Every structure is written in C-alpha cells, then in structure tokens.
DNA sequence: TGCAACTGATTGCAAAATGCAATTGGTTTG
DNA sequence: CAAACCAATTGCATTTTGCAATCAGTTGCA
C-alpha cells in the first residue's frame, strides 16, 4: 500500500482515495445499485468501465480498506465484493454530491431521481440506508422488511420515471 | 467546452467536474485559504502543483463555470480569480469530505483542525461561510465584521495548533 | 461427454494526462 | 536600468488511462 501522501490535509487524503474518474463510480454502483460481482460492475454501469481499470480499482479500494473480497459459496470462481464501514459512511457525501450535481449540471431525469429522493429523505433516510448496507455487507442485524428498504424506494422512483417517460417503448429489462 | 458526457448521472457529472487530482485542491485553497492569484495558488498549496497543471485547471474550471477571472486594477498583469455561486455551494461537500477524511485517513493535526472546526460548526457555520464567500467573490452585501469571519475563526484555530505543537520552533511565517 | 456461455481477471498497445524544469513576454519595484 | 515578479507556455520523460483481445478455470445444458 502506498504510504507517501502529498499532504495530511483531510480533503487531499480523501481525494487520494477516490479523486479519480472511476473509484467513486464503482462505489456508487455497489451502494445504490447493489452490485457485488465483477461482471455486474463491468456491464452494469452506464459509463462503461474497462475490465482492466475495474480490476485495478477493486484491488486498490481493497488495499485502502474500502472493500473486501470473499468467495461466493454458490460458485467456485465467483468473487463477492463487500463494502466496509469506511465505504458505507460515504453515503452522506454521495447524497450531497448528487444534490449539487442536480442543481448545477445537465443531469438526466431518470438518473437523478434517486438523488432527488435521497436529498428529500435527508439525514434520517441516509442513516436508514447505511444501516441497510451494514446488514447486507457486514452481516449486521436489521429489522427492515426487504420490501421497505431505502434501495427499494429509490428503485421504485427510478422505474416510475422510466414508465412515465416512455410507457410505450418499454420492454423486458435488460438486466 | 466539452459537451459529451459519460452519463447524465449527477454523481458522474460531478466527478467529471472535479474528479481529478487537482481541481478540488485548487478550490479548497481558494475557499479556505482565500487564494485569489496564480502565484498564491502555485506556491501556497502544500501539495505542490505544477504551473502548467494549475494553468490548465484554472482554464478548465472557468469553462465549467466554477471560476471567473478579472484584471487586478492595482497591477496590470495580475489576474484575480473569483469563485462563482456554483463553486461556493461546494462548501457543504468539502465539509463532509473533510469530516470523512478525519475519521478514516491519516490526517495531520495542523491540517485537519479547520475541518474539525467546520464540522463542529455544522450547517449554520457553513451557511455563514458561504455568505462571506459571496461577499468576497460576488460582491454581495455582508454584515459580518472582518474579524468575526468564519475564515478568521478557522485560521485562528490552525495557528493555535501550530503554536501548541512547536512553540519553540516558530519563526516568521514563510508566506 | 462435449461445448457454449460465463467467471474474474491479464496482456499488449496507443493515447492522454501528469510532473518537472526551463523559458516567455510583459510589469513593477527599487 | 536591472532585479524581481506576473501569468502563463514549451519541451520532454514518465505515468495513467482506454480499448480490444485474450486467458484459464467453472458452470449449465444437451
């Protein structure tokens, strides 16, 4: 692991962790998209990451303590990636980032509805979501029924927008 | 200005704005360090940006609407850079980023005291700080006396730490 | 058994970004 | 008039990124 830093400034050190074009995209897909496998991350993100970059970033994020990797018991060569607490606590930052982007950048409606719902939910919703992630990724106990999760709420919002925008063009989901 | 984006996702678009190693460092120095001139940014940041990268990023941030440039009336070849409202509204994100880095990364005490004070001040302090920045950079009216600014508070905290850590080793400030 | 599809990667190579040092044309200061 | 200062720019080596092809092992299915 790299141990020489440009400076001990918290903002600088944070940038050294995810101040590149892909790390935060991968974390976004794991956090909000529920992606856990290499292929899901490779094919699932609309930005189209290359497989060598993905492999490199996953390795790097593991070295930095943001992710862990484990064998999938159901499939000998399948690896399952998990968020650590360090990564889960990025949720408020991602929420703020999404809110900022919605205001200032040419976002598309489908892809920003999740950010809008998360912004409206505010810190209580972020806390609830982080608890869900702890349950999914760290095995922490949870008392939320699966159909009442924050992720399900966000996904339902996304699908409502898609249905409203192009009701006649919908087909079976690609994923 | 580049108009083709990887996706319309707010997080992705935000990353396209400052998802590199230097843009957010420059904005940090302008926001928290009060740097307005090329030389201040070049020599002032401890991370040591190269002049060609600084010139490139300033130009890029202007094209993106985060900064504006004006002639310094007191000095014909001096340019003064100003934050736009778009950049000023990054303050809460930077506050969260600093708070996250303080928890998870090997920050130095001197360089993280500002983040700590900003975190403790919470959203009311961030709002006050953003108002100060609007006054300084956008010419908005302000009713805060100069010695009661958030920036002065943060700077005083920094100097207190430096004084406490190495009281015998202090000299005239280099800058 | 055989074979296609899928798993998490790795390799080779071109293009782009970065880092560093020197330099530019102009301005201000002493 | 010379030294210092100003915002950059240039040239060049190194590093990072992006893309396509490929890899060896695993699984599902006929």
Tab-separated table of C-alpha atoms (C1' of nucleotides) in Angstrom:
chain	number	residue	atom	x	y	z
A	1	UNK	CA	0.000	0.000	0.000
A	2	UNK	CA	1.163	3.462	-0.831
A	3	UNK	CA	2.167	5.343	2.285
A	4	UNK	CA	3.599	8.583	0.947
A	5	UNK	CA	0.989	11.274	0.712
A	6	UNK	CA	1.029	14.701	-0.841
A	7	UNK	CA	-0.132	16.179	2.451
A	8	UNK	CA	-2.017	15.308	5.640
A	9	UNK	CA	-4.962	17.530	4.702
A	10	UNK	CA	-8.229	15.600	5.053
A	11	UNK	CA	-9.545	16.838	1.720
A	12	UNK	CA	-6.320	15.940	-0.025
A	13	UNK	CA	-6.216	12.490	1.538
A	14	UNK	CA	-9.850	11.897	0.594
A	15	UNK	CA	-9.002	12.872	-2.978
A	16	UNK	CA	-6.112	10.423	-2.962
A	17	UNK	CA	-8.643	7.702	-2.152
A	18	UNK	CA	-11.365	8.435	-4.696
A	19	UNK	CA	-10.201	11.511	-6.630
A	20	UNK	CA	-10.088	9.710	-9.943
A	21	UNK	CA	-12.556	9.036	-12.703
A	22	UNK	CA	-13.714	5.602	-11.633
A	23	UNK	CA	-13.392	4.758	-7.930
A	24	UNK	CA	-16.476	6.651	-6.852
A	25	UNK	CA	-18.471	5.319	-9.815
A	26	UNK	CA	-17.719	1.783	-8.653
A	27	UNK	CA	-18.708	2.635	-5.091
A	28	UNK	CA	-21.884	4.295	-6.354
A	29	UNK	CA	-22.862	1.133	-8.235
A	30	UNK	CA	-22.177	-1.022	-5.201
A	31	UNK	CA	-24.009	1.289	-2.797
A	32	UNK	CA	-27.025	2.342	-4.834
A	33	UNK	CA	-27.094	-0.379	-7.459
A	34	UNK	CA	-26.418	-3.271	-5.130
A	35	UNK	CA	-23.700	-4.631	-7.416
A	36	UNK	CA	-21.454	-7.206	-5.766
A	37	UNK	CA	-19.722	-9.090	-8.602
A	38	UNK	CA	-17.067	-8.169	-11.129
A	39	UNK	CA	-19.355	-8.720	-14.115
A	40	UNK	CA	-22.208	-6.768	-12.587
A	41	UNK	CA	-19.904	-3.802	-12.154
A	42	UNK	CA	-18.363	-4.278	-15.586
A	43	UNK	CA	-21.598	-4.486	-17.560
A	44	UNK	CA	-23.954	-2.700	-15.215
A	45	UNK	CA	-22.570	0.813	-15.137
A	46	UNK	CA	-23.780	3.013	-17.928
A	47	UNK	CA	-20.421	4.782	-18.023
A	48	UNK	CA	-18.755	1.646	-19.420
A	49	UNK	CA	-15.661	0.947	-17.391
A	50	UNK	CA	-12.924	-1.191	-18.949
A	51	UNK	CA	-12.178	-4.501	-17.276
A	52	UNK	CA	-8.521	-3.732	-16.556
A	53	UNK	CA	-9.432	-0.443	-14.918
A	54	UNK	CA	-12.150	-2.154	-12.893
A	55	UNK	CA	-9.736	-4.873	-11.724
A	56	UNK	CA	-7.167	-2.247	-10.795
A	57	UNK	CA	-9.644	-0.108	-8.857
A	58	UNK	CA	-11.158	-3.025	-6.991
A	59	UNK	CA	-7.673	-4.062	-5.910
A	60	UNK	CA	-6.806	-0.540	-4.929
A	61	UNK	CA	-10.031	0.003	-2.981
A	62	UNK	CA	-9.357	-3.234	-1.111
A	63	UNK	CA	-5.830	-2.118	-0.225
A	64	UNK	CA	-7.273	1.149	1.028
A	65	UNK	CA	-9.780	-0.643	3.240
A	66	UNK	CA	-12.904	0.398	1.358
A	67	UNK	CA	-13.819	-3.065	0.093
A	68	UNK	CA	-13.331	-6.697	0.990
A	69	UNK	CA	-13.494	-9.727	-1.264
A	70	UNK	CA	-14.806	-13.185	-0.459
A	71	UNK	CA	-15.556	-16.384	-2.360
A	72	UNK	CA	-19.143	-16.847	-3.377
A	73	UNK	CA	-20.065	-20.216	-1.829
A	74	UNK	CA	-22.514	-20.965	-4.640
A	75	UNK	CA	-19.984	-20.579	-7.429
A	76	UNK	CA	-16.360	-21.546	-7.085
A	77	UNK	CA	-14.826	-18.822	-9.197
A	78	UNK	CA	-17.276	-16.081	-8.320
A	79	UNK	CA	-15.955	-13.398	-6.028
A	80	UNK	CA	-18.276	-11.274	-3.958
A	81	UNK	CA	-17.205	-7.765	-3.028
A	82	UNK	CA	-18.412	-6.093	0.156
A	83	UNK	CA	-18.372	-2.514	1.340
A	84	UNK	CA	-16.578	-1.762	4.582
A	85	UNK	CA	-17.855	0.689	7.179
A	86	UNK	CA	-15.377	3.173	5.710
A	87	UNK	CA	-17.167	2.986	2.360
A	88	UNK	CA	-20.661	2.927	3.854
A	89	UNK	CA	-20.031	6.254	5.589
A	90	UNK	CA	-19.601	7.832	2.164
A	91	UNK	CA	-23.397	7.830	1.785
A	92	UNK	CA	-23.889	11.408	3.053
A	93	UNK	CA	-21.112	12.631	0.764
A	94	UNK	CA	-22.690	10.890	-2.228
A	95	UNK	CA	-26.053	12.364	-1.272
A	96	UNK	CA	-24.586	15.880	-1.168
A	97	UNK	CA	-22.686	15.285	-4.379
A	98	UNK	CA	-25.848	14.134	-6.101
A	99	UNK	CA	-27.763	17.148	-4.817
A	100	UNK	CA	-25.054	19.510	-6.013
A	101	UNK	CA	-24.927	17.868	-9.419
A	102	UNK	CA	-28.691	18.084	-9.770
A	103	UNK	CA	-28.566	21.819	-9.290
A	104	UNK	CA	-25.581	22.726	-11.424
A	105	UNK	CA	-25.058	20.064	-14.056
A	106	UNK	CA	-27.051	18.764	-17.045
A	107	UNK	CA	-28.357	15.653	-15.321
A	108	UNK	CA	-30.904	13.365	-16.931
A	109	UNK	CA	-34.213	12.899	-15.149
A	110	UNK	CA	-34.057	9.097	-14.973
A	111	UNK	CA	-30.605	9.079	-13.483
A	112	UNK	CA	-31.196	11.868	-10.992
A	113	UNK	CA	-34.474	10.752	-9.477
A	114	UNK	CA	-32.603	8.619	-6.939
A	115	UNK	CA	-30.515	11.623	-5.924
A	116	UNK	CA	-33.657	13.706	-5.572
A	117	UNK	CA	-35.393	11.149	-3.362
A	118	UNK	CA	-32.262	10.755	-1.267
A	119	UNK	CA	-31.995	14.519	-0.889
A	120	UNK	CA	-35.631	14.806	0.152
A	121	UNK	CA	-35.217	11.970	2.658
A	122	UNK	CA	-32.393	13.862	4.307
A	123	UNK	CA	-30.068	12.541	7.033
A	124	UNK	CA	-32.719	10.218	8.549
A	125	UNK	CA	-33.059	8.393	5.249
A	126	UNK	CA	-29.258	8.296	4.820
A	127	UNK	CA	-28.910	6.718	8.262
A	128	UNK	CA	-31.534	4.148	7.468
A	129	UNK	CA	-29.814	3.360	4.191
A	130	UNK	CA	-26.431	2.984	5.880
A	131	UNK	CA	-27.978	0.523	8.324
A	132	UNK	CA	-29.309	-1.477	5.412
A	133	UNK	CA	-25.881	-1.533	3.829
A	134	UNK	CA	-24.331	-2.699	7.108
A	135	UNK	CA	-26.838	-5.503	7.119
A	136	UNK	CA	-26.120	-6.519	3.539
A	137	UNK	CA	-22.351	-6.102	3.558
A	138	UNK	CA	-21.231	-6.549	7.149
A	139	UNK	CA	-23.844	-9.007	8.365
A	140	UNK	CA	-25.225	-6.566	10.903
A	141	UNK	CA	-28.725	-7.260	12.181
A	142	UNK	CA	-31.609	-5.378	10.594
A	143	UNK	CA	-35.291	-5.008	11.332
A	144	UNK	CA	-36.353	-3.620	7.977
A	145	UNK	CA	-38.526	-5.864	5.786
A	146	UNK	CA	-36.974	-6.331	2.351
A	147	UNK	CA	-39.796	-4.515	0.563
A	148	UNK	CA	-39.432	-1.421	2.765
A	149	UNK	CA	-35.752	-0.732	2.155
A	150	UNK	CA	-34.438	2.610	1.045
A	151	UNK	CA	-32.926	0.953	-2.004
A	152	UNK	CA	-36.339	-0.427	-2.968
A	153	UNK	CA	-37.796	3.060	-2.574
A	154	UNK	CA	-35.113	4.582	-4.790
A	155	UNK	CA	-35.515	1.853	-7.390
A	156	UNK	CA	-39.298	2.291	-7.432
A	157	UNK	CA	-38.819	6.008	-8.036
A	158	UNK	CA	-36.491	5.287	-10.940
A	159	UNK	CA	-38.913	2.853	-12.520
A	160	UNK	CA	-41.802	5.281	-12.156
A	161	UNK	CA	-39.860	7.908	-14.100
A	162	UNK	CA	-38.917	5.452	-16.832
A	163	UNK	CA	-42.529	4.275	-17.101
A	164	UNK	CA	-43.842	7.826	-17.295
A	165	UNK	CA	-41.318	8.988	-19.868
A	166	UNK	CA	-41.658	6.158	-22.370
A	167	UNK	CA	-44.589	3.933	-21.485
A	168	UNK	CA	-44.985	2.546	-24.989
A	169	UNK	CA	-41.322	1.750	-25.530
A	170	UNK	CA	-40.792	-0.448	-22.525
A	171	UNK	CA	-39.559	-3.979	-22.930
A	172	UNK	CA	-38.258	-6.646	-20.624
A	173	UNK	CA	-35.456	-5.178	-18.520
A	174	UNK	CA	-32.037	-5.889	-19.993
A	175	UNK	CA	-30.530	-6.830	-16.652
B	1	UNK	CA	-16.433	23.295	-23.543
B	2	UNK	CA	-16.797	19.562	-23.626
B	3	UNK	CA	-20.408	18.576	-24.084
B	4	UNK	CA	-20.251	14.813	-24.389
B	5	UNK	CA	-20.675	13.127	-21.046
B	6	UNK	CA	-20.274	9.555	-19.926
B	7	UNK	CA	-23.787	9.678	-18.439
B	8	UNK	CA	-26.379	12.058	-17.027
B	9	UNK	CA	-25.953	10.703	-13.507
B	10	UNK	CA	-25.414	13.568	-11.033
B	11	UNK	CA	-22.541	11.776	-9.300
B	12	UNK	CA	-20.856	11.011	-12.588
B	13	UNK	CA	-21.269	14.565	-13.846
B	14	UNK	CA	-19.884	15.920	-10.571
B	15	UNK	CA	-16.880	13.641	-10.970
B	16	UNK	CA	-16.369	14.943	-14.478
B	17	UNK	CA	-16.075	18.413	-12.967
B	18	UNK	CA	-13.659	17.755	-10.112
B	19	UNK	CA	-12.848	14.047	-10.221
B	20	UNK	CA	-9.152	14.579	-10.785
B	21	UNK	CA	-6.135	15.092	-8.596
B	22	UNK	CA	-6.037	18.881	-8.603
B	23	UNK	CA	-9.307	20.697	-9.279
B	24	UNK	CA	-10.708	20.302	-5.790
B	25	UNK	CA	-7.330	21.166	-4.221
B	26	UNK	CA	-7.378	24.469	-6.092
B	27	UNK	CA	-10.949	25.155	-4.991
B	28	UNK	CA	-10.038	24.246	-1.408
B	29	UNK	CA	-7.195	26.786	-1.440
B	30	UNK	CA	-9.450	29.464	-2.849
B	31	UNK	CA	-12.322	28.737	-0.470
B	32	UNK	CA	-10.489	28.094	2.787
B	33	UNK	CA	-7.135	29.710	2.061
B	34	UNK	CA	-8.503	32.853	0.444
B	35	UNK	CA	-6.115	32.467	-2.509
B	36	UNK	CA	-7.066	34.603	-5.490
B	37	UNK	CA	-3.907	34.858	-7.647
B	38	UNK	CA	-1.981	32.402	-9.774
B	39	UNK	CA	1.178	32.720	-7.683
B	40	UNK	CA	-0.664	32.289	-4.419
B	41	UNK	CA	-2.158	29.059	-5.672
B	42	UNK	CA	1.139	27.921	-7.172
B	43	UNK	CA	3.288	28.494	-4.103
B	44	UNK	CA	0.669	28.351	-1.401
B	45	UNK	CA	-0.578	24.805	-1.623
B	46	UNK	CA	1.488	22.285	0.302
B	47	UNK	CA	0.772	19.631	-2.295
B	48	UNK	CA	2.944	21.471	-4.827
B	49	UNK	CA	1.011	21.809	-8.048
B	50	UNK	CA	2.967	22.390	-11.260
B	51	UNK	CA	2.362	25.661	-13.054
B	52	UNK	CA	1.178	24.073	-16.290
B	53	UNK	CA	-1.356	21.924	-14.456
B	54	UNK	CA	-2.542	24.938	-12.471
B	55	UNK	CA	-2.983	26.992	-15.645
B	56	UNK	CA	-4.857	24.144	-17.289
B	57	UNK	CA	-7.179	23.601	-14.332
B	58	UNK	CA	-7.950	27.276	-13.874
B	59	UNK	CA	-8.895	27.477	-17.528
B	60	UNK	CA	-11.000	24.336	-17.265
B	61	UNK	CA	-12.769	25.492	-14.107
B	62	UNK	CA	-13.581	28.772	-15.824
B	63	UNK	CA	-15.027	26.940	-18.831
B	64	UNK	CA	-17.141	24.864	-16.464
B	65	UNK	CA	-18.491	27.961	-14.744
B	66	UNK	CA	-16.811	27.398	-11.383
B	67	UNK	CA	-14.465	30.403	-11.595
B	68	UNK	CA	-14.231	33.774	-13.227
B	69	UNK	CA	-11.137	35.819	-13.988
B	70	UNK	CA	-10.718	39.572	-13.861
B	71	UNK	CA	-7.875	42.059	-14.109
B	72	UNK	CA	-6.495	43.239	-10.837
B	73	UNK	CA	-6.891	47.035	-11.060
B	74	UNK	CA	-3.806	47.567	-8.903
B	75	UNK	CA	-1.453	45.567	-11.068
B	76	UNK	CA	-1.802	45.360	-14.843
B	77	UNK	CA	-0.665	41.799	-15.318
B	78	UNK	CA	-2.142	40.367	-12.179
B	79	UNK	CA	-5.276	38.300	-12.665
B	80	UNK	CA	-7.737	37.807	-9.854
B	81	UNK	CA	-9.803	34.655	-9.786
B	82	UNK	CA	-13.240	34.557	-8.210
B	83	UNK	CA	-15.485	31.730	-7.142
B	84	UNK	CA	-18.924	31.526	-8.709
B	85	UNK	CA	-22.044	30.560	-6.788
B	86	UNK	CA	-21.616	27.096	-8.283
B	87	UNK	CA	-18.249	26.739	-6.545
B	88	UNK	CA	-19.384	28.364	-3.312
B	89	UNK	CA	-22.112	25.759	-2.895
B	90	UNK	CA	-19.401	23.107	-2.690
B	91	UNK	CA	-18.746	24.181	0.907
B	92	UNK	CA	-21.030	21.543	2.482
B	93	UNK	CA	-19.455	18.846	0.327
B	94	UNK	CA	-15.969	19.919	1.339
B	95	UNK	CA	-17.063	19.972	4.981
B	96	UNK	CA	-18.385	16.413	4.722
B	97	UNK	CA	-15.301	15.314	2.816
B	98	UNK	CA	-13.053	16.769	5.498
B	99	UNK	CA	-15.068	15.111	8.234
B	100	UNK	CA	-14.889	11.761	6.486
B	101	UNK	CA	-11.152	12.080	5.929
B	102	UNK	CA	-10.588	12.981	9.563
B	103	UNK	CA	-12.236	9.745	10.643
B	104	UNK	CA	-10.718	7.318	8.156
B	105	UNK	CA	-7.436	8.686	6.903
B	106	UNK	CA	-4.049	9.528	8.450
B	107	UNK	CA	-4.616	13.268	8.635
B	108	UNK	CA	-2.165	15.599	10.343
B	109	UNK	CA	-3.444	17.620	13.270
B	110	UNK	CA	-2.435	21.021	11.913
B	111	UNK	CA	-4.124	20.424	8.581
B	112	UNK	CA	-7.300	18.920	9.964
B	113	UNK	CA	-8.152	21.440	12.658
B	114	UNK	CA	-10.026	23.553	10.122
B	115	UNK	CA	-12.081	20.533	9.089
B	116	UNK	CA	-12.819	19.782	12.712
B	117	UNK	CA	-13.990	23.326	13.468
B	118	UNK	CA	-16.088	23.353	10.325
B	119	UNK	CA	-17.640	20.030	11.268
B	120	UNK	CA	-18.446	21.256	14.759
B	121	UNK	CA	-19.953	24.449	13.397
B	122	UNK	CA	-22.335	22.406	11.282
B	123	UNK	CA	-24.672	23.727	8.575
B	124	UNK	CA	-25.194	27.123	10.292
B	125	UNK	CA	-21.454	27.789	10.121
B	126	UNK	CA	-21.313	26.572	6.528
B	127	UNK	CA	-24.112	28.950	5.573
B	128	UNK	CA	-22.360	31.843	7.252
B	129	UNK	CA	-19.142	30.946	5.464
B	130	UNK	CA	-20.888	30.755	2.103
B	131	UNK	CA	-22.317	34.213	2.716
B	132	UNK	CA	-18.840	35.514	3.414
B	133	UNK	CA	-17.577	33.970	0.192
B	134	UNK	CA	-20.449	35.574	-1.738
B	135	UNK	CA	-19.394	38.888	-0.277
B	136	UNK	CA	-15.733	38.433	-1.159
B	137	UNK	CA	-16.173	36.882	-4.587
B	138	UNK	CA	-19.511	38.068	-5.909
B	139	UNK	CA	-19.716	41.474	-4.244
B	140	UNK	CA	-22.786	40.526	-2.257
B	141	UNK	CA	-23.541	42.655	0.782
B	142	UNK	CA	-22.359	41.390	4.170
B	143	UNK	CA	-22.936	42.440	7.737
B	144	UNK	CA	-20.087	40.445	9.288
B	145	UNK	CA	-17.145	42.444	10.693
B	146	UNK	CA	-13.856	41.255	9.175
B	147	UNK	CA	-12.512	39.978	12.477
B	148	UNK	CA	-15.581	37.806	13.086
B	149	UNK	CA	-15.493	35.839	9.843
B	150	UNK	CA	-15.592	32.068	9.712
B	151	UNK	CA	-12.309	32.113	7.839
B	152	UNK	CA	-10.689	34.106	10.645
B	153	UNK	CA	-12.033	31.569	13.126
B	154	UNK	CA	-10.620	28.666	11.143
B	155	UNK	CA	-7.283	30.393	10.711
B	156	UNK	CA	-7.063	31.167	14.433
B	157	UNK	CA	-7.686	27.505	15.204
B	158	UNK	CA	-4.905	26.490	12.853
B	159	UNK	CA	-2.445	28.924	14.395
B	160	UNK	CA	-3.329	27.768	17.890
B	161	UNK	CA	-2.454	24.198	16.959
B	162	UNK	CA	0.821	25.211	15.357
B	163	UNK	CA	1.748	27.296	18.396
B	164	UNK	CA	0.918	24.485	20.796
B	165	UNK	CA	2.744	21.798	18.836
B	166	UNK	CA	6.068	23.603	18.353
B	167	UNK	CA	6.164	26.790	20.398
B	168	UNK	CA	9.978	26.956	20.464
B	169	UNK	CA	10.483	26.313	16.774
B	170	UNK	CA	8.373	29.152	15.445
B	171	UNK	CA	9.839	31.735	13.132
B	172	UNK	CA	8.476	34.417	10.926
B	173	UNK	CA	5.836	32.874	8.665
B	174	UNK	CA	7.279	31.844	5.297
B	175	UNK	CA	4.389	33.338	3.325
C	1	DT	C1'	-19.052	-36.196	-22.912
C	2	DG	C1'	-18.741	-32.034	-25.378
C	3	DC	C1'	-19.367	-27.346	-25.939
C	4	DA	C1'	-21.039	-22.746	-25.343
C	5	DA	C1'	-21.563	-19.282	-22.019
C	6	DC	C1'	-19.771	-17.159	-18.075
C	7	DT	C1'	-16.303	-16.273	-14.149
C	8	DG	C1'	-12.624	-12.768	-12.565
C	9	DA	C1'	-9.178	-11.202	-14.404
C	10	DT	C1'	-4.460	-10.195	-17.616
C	11	DT	C1'	-1.864	-8.590	-21.671
C	12	DG	C1'	-0.395	-5.516	-25.391
C	13	DC	C1'	-0.548	-1.264	-27.235
C	14	DA	C1'	-1.949	3.513	-28.406
C	15	DA	C1'	-3.469	7.785	-26.489
C	16	DA	C1'	-3.893	11.028	-22.957
C	17	DA	C1'	-2.664	13.062	-18.594
C	18	DT	C1'	0.837	14.297	-15.419
C	19	DG	C1'	5.232	16.032	-13.480
C	20	DC	C1'	9.240	18.665	-13.907
C	21	DA	C1'	12.396	22.220	-15.397
C	22	DA	C1'	13.308	25.838	-18.245
C	23	DT	C1'	11.606	29.689	-20.616
C	24	DT	C1'	8.478	33.548	-22.410
C	25	DG	C1'	6.827	38.331	-22.831
C	26	DG	C1'	5.377	41.644	-20.156
C	27	DT	C1'	5.112	44.698	-15.464
C	28	DT	C1'	6.511	46.600	-11.388
C	29	DT	C1'	9.825	47.925	-7.891
C	30	DG	C1'	13.946	49.904	-6.155
D	1	DC	C1'	18.097	50.220	-15.764
D	2	DA	C1'	18.238	45.923	-13.516
D	3	DA	C1'	16.185	42.649	-10.477
D	4	DA	C1'	12.104	40.673	-9.017
D	5	DC	C1'	7.635	39.370	-10.074
D	6	DC	C1'	3.441	38.173	-13.098
D	7	DA	C1'	0.616	34.597	-15.503
D	8	DA	C1'	1.393	31.502	-18.113
D	9	DT	C1'	3.807	28.301	-22.124
D	10	DT	C1'	7.061	24.926	-24.009
D	11	DG	C1'	9.539	20.598	-24.370
D	12	DC	C1'	10.101	16.199	-22.788
D	13	DA	C1'	10.026	11.998	-19.918
D	14	DT	C1'	7.024	9.272	-17.109
D	15	DT	C1'	2.649	7.573	-15.681
D	16	DT	C1'	-2.109	6.632	-16.229
D	17	DT	C1'	-5.934	5.556	-18.995
D	18	DG	C1'	-8.783	3.400	-22.595
D	19	DC	C1'	-9.654	-0.222	-25.696
D	20	DA	C1'	-9.654	-4.798	-27.615
D	21	DA	C1'	-8.226	-9.219	-27.395
D	22	DT	C1'	-7.226	-12.941	-24.649
D	23	DC	C1'	-6.739	-16.157	-20.583
D	24	DA	C1'	-7.648	-20.351	-17.697
D	25	DG	C1'	-10.980	-22.220	-14.960
D	26	DT	C1'	-16.279	-23.156	-13.957
D	27	DT	C1'	-20.893	-23.934	-14.937
D	28	DG	C1'	-25.113	-25.260	-17.403
D	29	DC	C1'	-27.095	-27.919	-20.725
D	30	DA	C1'	-27.717	-31.370	-24.375
